[in-house]
XYZ file of C-alpha atoms in Angstrom:
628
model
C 22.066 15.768 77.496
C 19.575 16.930 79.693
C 16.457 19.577 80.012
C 17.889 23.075 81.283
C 16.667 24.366 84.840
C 12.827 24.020 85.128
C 11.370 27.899 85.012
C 7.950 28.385 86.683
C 5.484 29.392 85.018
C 4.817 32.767 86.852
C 8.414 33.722 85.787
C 7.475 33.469 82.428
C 4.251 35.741 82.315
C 4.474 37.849 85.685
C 4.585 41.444 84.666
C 7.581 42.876 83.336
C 10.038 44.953 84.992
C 9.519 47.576 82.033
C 8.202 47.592 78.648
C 6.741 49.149 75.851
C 8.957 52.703 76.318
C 8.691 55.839 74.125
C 10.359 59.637 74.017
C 8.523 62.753 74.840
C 8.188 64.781 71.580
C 11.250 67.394 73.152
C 13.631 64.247 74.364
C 14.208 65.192 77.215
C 12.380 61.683 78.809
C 10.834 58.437 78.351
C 6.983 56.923 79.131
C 6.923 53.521 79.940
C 4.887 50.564 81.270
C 5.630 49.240 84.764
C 4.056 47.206 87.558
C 1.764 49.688 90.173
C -0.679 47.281 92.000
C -0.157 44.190 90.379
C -0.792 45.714 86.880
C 0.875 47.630 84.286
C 0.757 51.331 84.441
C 2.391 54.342 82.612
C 5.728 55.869 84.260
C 7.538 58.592 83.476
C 11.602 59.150 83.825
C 13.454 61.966 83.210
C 16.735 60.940 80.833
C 19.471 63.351 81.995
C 18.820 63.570 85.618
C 18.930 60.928 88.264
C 15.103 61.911 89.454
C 13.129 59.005 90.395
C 10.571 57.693 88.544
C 6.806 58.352 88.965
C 4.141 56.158 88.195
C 1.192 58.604 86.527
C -1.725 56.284 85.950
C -2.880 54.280 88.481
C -5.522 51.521 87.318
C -5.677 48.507 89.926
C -7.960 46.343 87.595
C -6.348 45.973 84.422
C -3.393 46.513 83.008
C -2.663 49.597 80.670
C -1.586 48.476 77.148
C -1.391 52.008 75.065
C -0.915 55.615 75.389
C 0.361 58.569 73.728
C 1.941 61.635 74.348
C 0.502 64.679 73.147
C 2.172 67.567 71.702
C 1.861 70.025 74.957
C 3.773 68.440 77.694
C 1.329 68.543 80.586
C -0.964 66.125 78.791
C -0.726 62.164 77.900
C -3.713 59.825 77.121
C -4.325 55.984 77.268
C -6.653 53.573 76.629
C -8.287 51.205 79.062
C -11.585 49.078 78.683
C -13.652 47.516 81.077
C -12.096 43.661 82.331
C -11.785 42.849 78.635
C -15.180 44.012 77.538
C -13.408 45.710 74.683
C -15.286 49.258 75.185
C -11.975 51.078 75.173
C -12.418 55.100 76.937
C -9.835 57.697 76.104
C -7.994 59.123 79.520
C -6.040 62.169 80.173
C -3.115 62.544 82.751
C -1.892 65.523 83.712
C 1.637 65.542 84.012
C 1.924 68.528 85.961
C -0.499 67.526 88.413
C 0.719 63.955 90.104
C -2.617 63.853 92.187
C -5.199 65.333 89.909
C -7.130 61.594 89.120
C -7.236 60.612 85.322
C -10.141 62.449 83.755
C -12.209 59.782 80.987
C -12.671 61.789 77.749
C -15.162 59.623 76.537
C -17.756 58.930 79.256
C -20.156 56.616 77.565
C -21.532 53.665 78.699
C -21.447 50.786 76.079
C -19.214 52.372 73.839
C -15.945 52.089 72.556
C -13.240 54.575 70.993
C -11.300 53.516 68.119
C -8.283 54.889 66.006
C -6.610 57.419 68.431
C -4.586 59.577 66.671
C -3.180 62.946 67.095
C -2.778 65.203 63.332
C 0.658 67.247 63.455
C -1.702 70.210 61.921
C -3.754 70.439 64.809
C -1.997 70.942 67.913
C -3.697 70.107 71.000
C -6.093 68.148 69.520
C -6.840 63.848 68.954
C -9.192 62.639 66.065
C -10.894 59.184 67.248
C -13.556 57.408 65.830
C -16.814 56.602 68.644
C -20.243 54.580 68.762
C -21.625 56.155 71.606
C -24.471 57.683 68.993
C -25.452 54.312 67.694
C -23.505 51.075 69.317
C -23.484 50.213 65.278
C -22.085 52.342 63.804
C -18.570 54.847 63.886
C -18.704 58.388 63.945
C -15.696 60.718 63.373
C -14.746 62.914 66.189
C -12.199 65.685 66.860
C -10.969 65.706 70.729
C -9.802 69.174 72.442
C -7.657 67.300 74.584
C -7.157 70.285 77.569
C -10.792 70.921 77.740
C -12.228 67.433 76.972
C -14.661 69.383 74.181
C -16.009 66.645 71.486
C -16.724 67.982 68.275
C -18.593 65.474 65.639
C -16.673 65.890 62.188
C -19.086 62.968 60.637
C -22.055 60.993 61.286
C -21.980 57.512 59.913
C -23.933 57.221 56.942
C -23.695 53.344 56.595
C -21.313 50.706 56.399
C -18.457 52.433 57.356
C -14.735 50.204 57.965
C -12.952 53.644 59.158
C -12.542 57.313 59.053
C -9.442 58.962 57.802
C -8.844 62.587 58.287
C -6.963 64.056 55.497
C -6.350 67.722 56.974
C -7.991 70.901 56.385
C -11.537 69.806 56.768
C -10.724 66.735 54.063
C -12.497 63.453 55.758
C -12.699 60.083 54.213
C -13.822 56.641 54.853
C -13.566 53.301 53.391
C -17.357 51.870 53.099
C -18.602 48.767 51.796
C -20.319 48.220 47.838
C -23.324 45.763 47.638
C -21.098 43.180 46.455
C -18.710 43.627 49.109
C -16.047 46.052 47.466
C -14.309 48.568 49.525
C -15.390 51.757 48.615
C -12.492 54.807 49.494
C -14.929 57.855 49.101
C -14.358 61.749 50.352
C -16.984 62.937 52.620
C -19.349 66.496 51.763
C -22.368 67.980 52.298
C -23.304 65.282 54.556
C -22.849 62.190 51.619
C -19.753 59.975 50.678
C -18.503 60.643 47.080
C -16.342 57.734 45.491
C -12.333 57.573 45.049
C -11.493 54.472 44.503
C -12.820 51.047 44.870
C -10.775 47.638 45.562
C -11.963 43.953 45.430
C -13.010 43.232 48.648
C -11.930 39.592 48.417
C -8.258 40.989 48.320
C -8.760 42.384 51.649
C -10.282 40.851 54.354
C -9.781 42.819 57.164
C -9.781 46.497 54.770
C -7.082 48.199 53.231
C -4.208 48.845 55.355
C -1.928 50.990 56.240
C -4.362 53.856 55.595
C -2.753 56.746 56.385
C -3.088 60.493 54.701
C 0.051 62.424 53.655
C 1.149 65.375 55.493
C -0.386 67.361 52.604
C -3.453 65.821 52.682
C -3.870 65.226 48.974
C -3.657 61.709 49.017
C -3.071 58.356 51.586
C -0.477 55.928 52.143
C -2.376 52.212 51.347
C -0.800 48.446 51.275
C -2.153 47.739 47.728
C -1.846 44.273 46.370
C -3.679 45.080 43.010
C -2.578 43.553 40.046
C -0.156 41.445 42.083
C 0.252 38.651 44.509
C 2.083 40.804 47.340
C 0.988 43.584 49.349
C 3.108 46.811 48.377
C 3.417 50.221 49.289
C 1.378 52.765 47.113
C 0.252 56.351 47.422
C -3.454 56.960 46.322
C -4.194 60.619 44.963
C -7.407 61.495 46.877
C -8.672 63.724 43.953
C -7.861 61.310 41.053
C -7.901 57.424 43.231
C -4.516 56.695 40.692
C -2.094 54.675 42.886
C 1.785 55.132 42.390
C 3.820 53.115 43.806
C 6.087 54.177 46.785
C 7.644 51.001 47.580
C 7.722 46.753 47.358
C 9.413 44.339 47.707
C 10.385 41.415 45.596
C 9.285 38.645 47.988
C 7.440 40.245 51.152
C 4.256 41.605 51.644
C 4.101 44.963 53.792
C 3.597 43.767 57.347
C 0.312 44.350 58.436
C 0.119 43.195 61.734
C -1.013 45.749 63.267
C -4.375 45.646 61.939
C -5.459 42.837 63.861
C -2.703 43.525 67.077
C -2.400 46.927 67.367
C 0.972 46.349 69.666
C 2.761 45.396 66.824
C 4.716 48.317 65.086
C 2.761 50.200 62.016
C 4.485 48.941 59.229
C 4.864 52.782 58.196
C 7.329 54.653 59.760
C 6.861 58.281 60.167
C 8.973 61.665 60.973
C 7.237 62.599 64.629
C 6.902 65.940 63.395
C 6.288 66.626 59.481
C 5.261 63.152 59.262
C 7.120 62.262 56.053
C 7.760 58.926 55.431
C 11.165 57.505 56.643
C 10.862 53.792 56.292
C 8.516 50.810 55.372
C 8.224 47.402 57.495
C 8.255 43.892 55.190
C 8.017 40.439 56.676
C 9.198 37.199 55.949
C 11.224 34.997 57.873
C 12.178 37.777 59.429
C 11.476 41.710 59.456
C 13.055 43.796 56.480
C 12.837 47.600 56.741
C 13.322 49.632 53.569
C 14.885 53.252 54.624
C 12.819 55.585 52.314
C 14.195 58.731 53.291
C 18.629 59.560 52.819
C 18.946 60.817 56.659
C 16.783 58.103 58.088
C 18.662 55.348 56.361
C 21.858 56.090 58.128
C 19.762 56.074 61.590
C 18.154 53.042 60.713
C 21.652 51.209 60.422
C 23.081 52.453 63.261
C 19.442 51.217 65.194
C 19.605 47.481 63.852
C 23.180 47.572 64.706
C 22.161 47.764 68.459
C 20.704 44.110 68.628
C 20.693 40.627 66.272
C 16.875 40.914 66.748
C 14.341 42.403 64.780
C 13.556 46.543 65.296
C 10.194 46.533 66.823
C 8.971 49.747 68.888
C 10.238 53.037 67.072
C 9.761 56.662 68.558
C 12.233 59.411 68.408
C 11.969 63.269 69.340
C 10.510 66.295 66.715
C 13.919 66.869 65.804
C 14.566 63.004 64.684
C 18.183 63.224 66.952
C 17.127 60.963 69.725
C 15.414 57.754 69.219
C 13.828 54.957 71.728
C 13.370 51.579 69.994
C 13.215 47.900 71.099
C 13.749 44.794 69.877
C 11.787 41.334 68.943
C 14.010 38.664 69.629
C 13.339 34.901 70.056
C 15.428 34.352 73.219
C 15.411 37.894 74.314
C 12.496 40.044 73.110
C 12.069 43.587 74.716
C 15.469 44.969 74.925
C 15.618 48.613 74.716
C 17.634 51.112 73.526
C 18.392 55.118 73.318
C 20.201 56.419 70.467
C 21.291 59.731 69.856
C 21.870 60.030 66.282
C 24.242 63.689 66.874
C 26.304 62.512 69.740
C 26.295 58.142 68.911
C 25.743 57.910 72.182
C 24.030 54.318 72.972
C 22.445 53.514 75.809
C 20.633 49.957 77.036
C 17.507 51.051 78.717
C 16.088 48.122 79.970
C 15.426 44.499 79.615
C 11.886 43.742 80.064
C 12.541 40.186 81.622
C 16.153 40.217 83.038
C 15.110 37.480 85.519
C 14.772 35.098 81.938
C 18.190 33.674 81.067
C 18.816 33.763 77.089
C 20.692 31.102 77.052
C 17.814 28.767 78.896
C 15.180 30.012 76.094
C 14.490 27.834 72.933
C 15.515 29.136 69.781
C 12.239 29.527 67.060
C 13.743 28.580 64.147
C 12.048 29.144 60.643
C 11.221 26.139 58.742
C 9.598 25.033 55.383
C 6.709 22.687 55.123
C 4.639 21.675 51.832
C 1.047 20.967 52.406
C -0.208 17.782 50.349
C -1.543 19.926 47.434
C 2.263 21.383 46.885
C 0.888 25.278 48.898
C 4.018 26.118 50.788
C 3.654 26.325 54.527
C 5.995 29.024 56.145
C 6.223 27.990 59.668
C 8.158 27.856 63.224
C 9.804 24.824 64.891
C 11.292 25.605 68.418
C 12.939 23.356 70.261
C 13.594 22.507 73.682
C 17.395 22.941 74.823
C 19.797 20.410 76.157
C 18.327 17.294 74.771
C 18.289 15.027 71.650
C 15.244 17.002 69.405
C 14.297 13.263 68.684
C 11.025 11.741 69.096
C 9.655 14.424 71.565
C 6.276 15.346 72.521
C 5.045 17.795 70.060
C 2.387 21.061 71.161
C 1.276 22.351 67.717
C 0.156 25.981 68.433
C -2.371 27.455 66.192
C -2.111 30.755 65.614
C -5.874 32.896 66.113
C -7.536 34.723 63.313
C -6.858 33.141 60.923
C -6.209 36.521 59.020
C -3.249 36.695 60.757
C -0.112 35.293 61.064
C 2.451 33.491 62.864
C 6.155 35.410 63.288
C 9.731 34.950 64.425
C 9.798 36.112 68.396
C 9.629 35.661 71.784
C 6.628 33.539 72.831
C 5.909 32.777 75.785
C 3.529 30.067 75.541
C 6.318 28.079 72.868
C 8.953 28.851 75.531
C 6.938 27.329 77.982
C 6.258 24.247 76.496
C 9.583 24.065 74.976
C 11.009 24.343 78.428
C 8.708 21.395 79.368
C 10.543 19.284 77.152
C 8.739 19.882 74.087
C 9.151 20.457 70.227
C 6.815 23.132 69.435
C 5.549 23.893 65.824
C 3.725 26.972 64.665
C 2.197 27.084 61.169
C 0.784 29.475 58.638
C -1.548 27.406 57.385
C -3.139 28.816 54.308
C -5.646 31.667 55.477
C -3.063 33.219 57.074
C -1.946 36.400 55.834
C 1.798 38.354 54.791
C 2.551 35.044 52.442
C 0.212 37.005 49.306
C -3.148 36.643 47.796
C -2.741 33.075 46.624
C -2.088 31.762 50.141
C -4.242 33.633 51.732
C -7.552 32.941 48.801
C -6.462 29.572 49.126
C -8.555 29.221 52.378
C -12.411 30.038 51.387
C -14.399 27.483 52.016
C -12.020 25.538 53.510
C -12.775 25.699 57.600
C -12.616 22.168 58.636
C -11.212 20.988 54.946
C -8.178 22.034 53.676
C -7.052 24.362 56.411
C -7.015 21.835 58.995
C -5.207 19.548 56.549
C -2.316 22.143 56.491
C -1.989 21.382 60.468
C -2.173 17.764 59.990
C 0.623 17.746 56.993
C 2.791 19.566 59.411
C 2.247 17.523 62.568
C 3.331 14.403 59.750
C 6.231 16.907 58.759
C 7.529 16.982 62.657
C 7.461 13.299 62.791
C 9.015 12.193 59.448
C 11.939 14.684 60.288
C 12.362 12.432 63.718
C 11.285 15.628 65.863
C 7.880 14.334 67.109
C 6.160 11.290 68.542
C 3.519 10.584 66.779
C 1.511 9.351 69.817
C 2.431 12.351 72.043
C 0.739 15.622 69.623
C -1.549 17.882 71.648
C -2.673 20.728 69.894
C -3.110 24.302 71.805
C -4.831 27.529 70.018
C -6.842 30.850 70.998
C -9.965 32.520 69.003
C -9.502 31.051 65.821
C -6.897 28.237 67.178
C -9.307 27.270 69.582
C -11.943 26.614 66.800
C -8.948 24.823 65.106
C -8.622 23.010 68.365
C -11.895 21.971 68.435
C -12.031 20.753 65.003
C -8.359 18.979 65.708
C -10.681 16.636 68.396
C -13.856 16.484 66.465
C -12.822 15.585 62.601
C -9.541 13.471 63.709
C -9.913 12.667 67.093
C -7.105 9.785 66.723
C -4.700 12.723 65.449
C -4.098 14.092 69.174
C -3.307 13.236 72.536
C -4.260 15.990 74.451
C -6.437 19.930 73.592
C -6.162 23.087 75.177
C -8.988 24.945 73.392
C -8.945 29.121 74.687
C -11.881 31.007 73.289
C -12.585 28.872 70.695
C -15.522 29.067 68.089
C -17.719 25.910 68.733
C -20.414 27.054 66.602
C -19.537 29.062 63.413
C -23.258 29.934 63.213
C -23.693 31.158 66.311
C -19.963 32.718 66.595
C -21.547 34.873 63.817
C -25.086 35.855 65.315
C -23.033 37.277 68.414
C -20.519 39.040 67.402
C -21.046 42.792 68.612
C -23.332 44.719 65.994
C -20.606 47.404 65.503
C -17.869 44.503 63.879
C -20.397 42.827 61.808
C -19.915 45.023 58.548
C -16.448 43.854 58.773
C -17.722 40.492 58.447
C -18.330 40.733 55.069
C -15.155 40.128 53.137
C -13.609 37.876 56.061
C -16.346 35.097 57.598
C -18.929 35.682 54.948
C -17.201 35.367 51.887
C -14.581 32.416 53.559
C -17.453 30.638 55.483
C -20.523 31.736 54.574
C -24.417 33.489 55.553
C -25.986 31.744 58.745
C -29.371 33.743 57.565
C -28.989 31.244 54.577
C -30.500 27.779 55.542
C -28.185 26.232 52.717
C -24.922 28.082 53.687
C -25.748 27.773 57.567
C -26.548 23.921 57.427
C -22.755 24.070 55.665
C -21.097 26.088 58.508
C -22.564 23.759 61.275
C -21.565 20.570 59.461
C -17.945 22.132 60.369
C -18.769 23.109 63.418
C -17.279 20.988 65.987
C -20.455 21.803 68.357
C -22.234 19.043 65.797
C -19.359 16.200 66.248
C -19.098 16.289 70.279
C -19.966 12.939 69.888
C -16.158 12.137 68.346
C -14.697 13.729 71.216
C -12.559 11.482 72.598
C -9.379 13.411 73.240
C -8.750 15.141 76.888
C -9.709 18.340 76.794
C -9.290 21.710 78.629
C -11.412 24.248 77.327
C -10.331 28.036 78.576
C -12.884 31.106 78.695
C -12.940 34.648 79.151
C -16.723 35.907 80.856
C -16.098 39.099 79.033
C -15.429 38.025 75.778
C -17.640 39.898 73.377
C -16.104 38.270 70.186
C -16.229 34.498 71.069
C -19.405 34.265 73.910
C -18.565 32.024 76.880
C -21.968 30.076 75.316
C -19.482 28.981 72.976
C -17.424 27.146 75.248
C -20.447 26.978 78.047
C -22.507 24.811 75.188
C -19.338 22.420 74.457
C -18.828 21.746 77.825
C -22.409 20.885 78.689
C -23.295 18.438 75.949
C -19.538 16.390 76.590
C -20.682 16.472 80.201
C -23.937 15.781 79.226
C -22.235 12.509 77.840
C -20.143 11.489 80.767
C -17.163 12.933 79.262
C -14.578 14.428 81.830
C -13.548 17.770 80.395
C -11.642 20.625 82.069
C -12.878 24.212 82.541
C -11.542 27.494 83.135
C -13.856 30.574 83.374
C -12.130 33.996 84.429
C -15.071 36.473 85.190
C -12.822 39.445 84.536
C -11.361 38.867 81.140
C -12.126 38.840 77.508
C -11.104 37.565 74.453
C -7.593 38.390 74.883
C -6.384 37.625 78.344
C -4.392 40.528 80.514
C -4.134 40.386 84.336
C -1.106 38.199 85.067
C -2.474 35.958 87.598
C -5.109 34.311 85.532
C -2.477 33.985 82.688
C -0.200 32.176 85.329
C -3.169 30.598 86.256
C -4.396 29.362 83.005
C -0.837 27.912 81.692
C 0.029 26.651 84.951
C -3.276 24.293 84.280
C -2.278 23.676 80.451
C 1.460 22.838 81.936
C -0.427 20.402 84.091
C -2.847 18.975 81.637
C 0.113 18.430 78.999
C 2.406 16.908 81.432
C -0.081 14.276 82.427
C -1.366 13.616 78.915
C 2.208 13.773 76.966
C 4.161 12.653 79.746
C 5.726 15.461 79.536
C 8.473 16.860 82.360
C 5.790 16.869 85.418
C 3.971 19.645 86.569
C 5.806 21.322 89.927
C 3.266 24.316 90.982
């Protein structure tokens, strides 16, 4: 047996010939992302003519990674920030006008717009939430997109988490209590008046989905009270009495999209009365529970098209023609038009049809137990065409951690795995989708128990025959890096090699510097799991697992990986790390890209950065050699 066809590394994260494709509200065409300049921009394609396609955005720095159409056909709107500085602006395109320039509907320095949505009551018009008042703190605005007009609905009073607009003048907003309990209160008269409250320990990252009905009277929610999983309930808005719309036995609702807004809501919604059609579960895999007769028949016909998961849904007003893609681990992107009156079926587009299925890895879903008997749902891909028998093994921590890891097409595992390598991704406890339990299971226990969960599954690879035990490099952004980091510091005989990418080197400090408008959402996440840095007691306990305070363990070779832009983890996180193992005489390799963030876009420095990691792996593993 023997490894498939080397890929380079720019064929694996180059842009994509197309992605991320939705229909115009009257179906008659599609939106999509393409390459214009070297980045992704929005193009437009008419589906029953043979009219060329015409790129209408046209942003040379970055790449464009959401819009929406509106409800009158001349206008769309994305979302761009400023080379990762996370300050996201709202633009407008005029569809009827190819060389009118984009017009930015929120022209203010040093702030950012959040939760872009467009009410089916109020045509021609976006509701979006915006700091440019006070850099702290979220007020709730109401957009007329044709004229650009901004209308304040309500100032911030506080710790606000988000604004929900119910309809007809009803506004809402989930706040914080002194003891850290989400608050859901109705806002009047200029003051918030209480709903409903939930333990904020139960949700670290706020309630979610949190969506109003199309009546207004009350919101869709992913409740987990009273219960281990996360199900579907409506809350009355007068009364706060939930009633459950939907659960399911063994999965929690999937909530990724709180954390990664390009994954799907897991609510999915009629484009025009926005009713309620279906709900999104996750395991293993995705489950999607049809909640409405007519939809369920679409819905089978739809996961008929592919053995993937459904990712990307968007149909027209009418709910006859759909657009929807798949997640797939080999294959991930493929879409699809449906046209639920005719059955007509048509491929779209595959996003990467340069990437051979058959040469990808398979990400197969395995089982581990951690050493206190928690259950650790997690991902072993392997490399094709040779004997999965003591390989080299890149664990890849997922970031976070209030995330998760989930069956797909990674790039970074298909890289590696391509390389030669086993590749294991686990949801060590603090990761989220696996219930309460797993999730609780994590306070207090950066550095401790979490990191355990990595090390039980690294000694999982290797009893199975899978892994080495001398060839283990560990690999893992935001929160992974800080897992990294640890990975070197607290068992630096464990690995063989680090790629650390905006990792946390100093939990204090990580804390200090986060931007002032996220740090009421600090509360029920970093507070309550790691603790107070204003605290002498609590912060001399968060640097004692900082790895910043063990560089003197660091033994390991290293890469370390940083974004200039990165407002979440500051390059003086990785700038500090670097300088005291220098400081020692300790060789240690660093990237710095001046024109990204904390989540890396523009292809070449992507290419750039794993074509280094590819390098650095292959020399430390001896792993298949680096080529470019």
């Amino acid at each position: 047996m023997a490894l498939p066809e080397r890929i380079d590394v720019e064929d694996f994260f180059r842009p994509p010939e197309r992605a991320g494709a939705s229909i115009s509200p009257d179906g008659t065409r599609i939106a999509y992302l393409a390459p214009w300049k070297g980045r992704l921009n929005v193009w437009i394609e008419d589906l029953d003519s043979d009219g060329e396609p015409r790129c209408v955005t046209a942003d040379e720095r970055r790449t464009v990674q959401r819009y929406l159409w509106t409800d009158d056909p001349r206008w769309l709107l994305y979302l761009q920030d400023g080379d990762g500085d996370e300050n996201w602006h709202v633009f407008r395109v005029d569809l009827d006008d190819p060389e009118a320039p984009a017009v930015d509907l929120t022209p203010f320095p040093a702030a950012t717009a959040s939760d872009l949505v467009l009410p089916a009551a109020r045509p021609g018009k976006a509701v979006l939430q915006l700091n440019a008042r006070n850099v702290a703190e979220f007020d709730l605005h109401e957009l007329d997109i044709a004229t650009g007009e901004l209308t304040t609905l309500a100032e911030n009073p506080g710790p606000v988490l988000g604004w929900l607009y119910a309809g007809a003048g009803r506004l809402f907003a989930q706040t914080l209590t002194d003891g850290g309990d989400i608050a859901l209160s109705r806002w009047g008269d200029g003051e918030l008046h209480r709903v409903a409250t939930f333990d904020g320990g139960d949700y670290p990252m706020s309630v979610f989905p949190f969506e109003a009905t199309p009546d207004g009277t009350a919101v869709w929610i992913g409740s987990n009270r009273g219960t281990d999983r996360t199900r579907l309930v409506r809350l009355d808005l007068t009364t706060g009495e939930e009633t459950e719309v939907d659960s399911h036995p063994r999965l929690d609702l999937d909530t990724r999209a709180l954390v990664f807004p390009g994954f799907p809501s897991p609510l999915i919604r009629h484009r025009r009365t926005g009713e309620l059609l279906g709900a999104r579960y996750l395991g293993e895999r995705q489950v999607i529970r049809a909640l409405d007769p007519e939809f369920a028949a679409v819905l089978e016909n739809l996961e008929a098209l592919s053995d993937g998961d459904l990712a990307a849904v968007s149909s027209d007003e009418e709910g006859r023609r759909w657009v929807v893609s798949f997640t797939h681990d080999r294959d991930s992107g493929l879409t699809w038009l449906y046209d639920h009156k005719t059955g007509e079926r048509r491929l779209l587009f595959r996003p990467n049809p340069h990437l051979d299925p058959a040469a990808m890895a398979p990400m197969t879903p395995v089982r581990i137990t951690a050493r206190d008997g928690l259950p650790l749902p997690s991902y072993l891909t392997l490399p094709v065409g040779i004997e999965p028998s003591g390989l080299p093994l890149v664990l890849i921590v997922h970031g976070g951690p209030w995330t998760r890891d989930s069956w797909g097409f990674d790039k970074s595992a298909q890289v590696m795995a391509n390389r030669g390598y086993a590749v294991l991704q686990v949801n060590f406890r603090g990761s989220t989708g696996f219930g309460k339990n797993h999730m609780q299971a994590a306070v207090g226990e950066f550095a401790g128990a979490m990191h355990e969960d990595l090390l039980d599954a690294v000694d999982w690879a290797v009893d199975q025959g899978y892994a080495d035990p001398d060839r283990v490099a560990i690999f893992g952004g935001s929160y992974g890096g800080y897992a990294t980091l640890v990975g070197v510091t607290f068992t630096p005989d464990r690995f063989a090699a680090a790629v650390d990418y905006v990792g946390i080197s100093n939990l204090a400090n990580f804390m200090r510097t986060v931007p002032e408008m996220a740090k009421p959402g600090l509360i029920n996440n970093w507070y309550h799991y790691v603790g107070d840095p204003a605290d002498p007691a609590q912060e001399a306990y968060m640097l004692a697992r900082s790895p910043i305070t063990r560089v003197d363990e660091i033994r390991t070779p290293l890469l370390v990986v940083q974004g200039a832009n990165d407002v979440r983890v500051v390059q003086a996180e990785s700038d500090n790390l670097v300088e005291a193992l220098r400081g020692r005489g300790v060789e240690v390799e660093y990237l710095v890209f001046d024109d990204e963030g904390h989540l890396f876009t523009n292809p070449e420095n992507l290419i750039t950065m794993f074509r280094a990691a590819d390098r650095f792996l292959a020399e430390h593993l001896d792993g298949r050699p680096g080529q470019e």
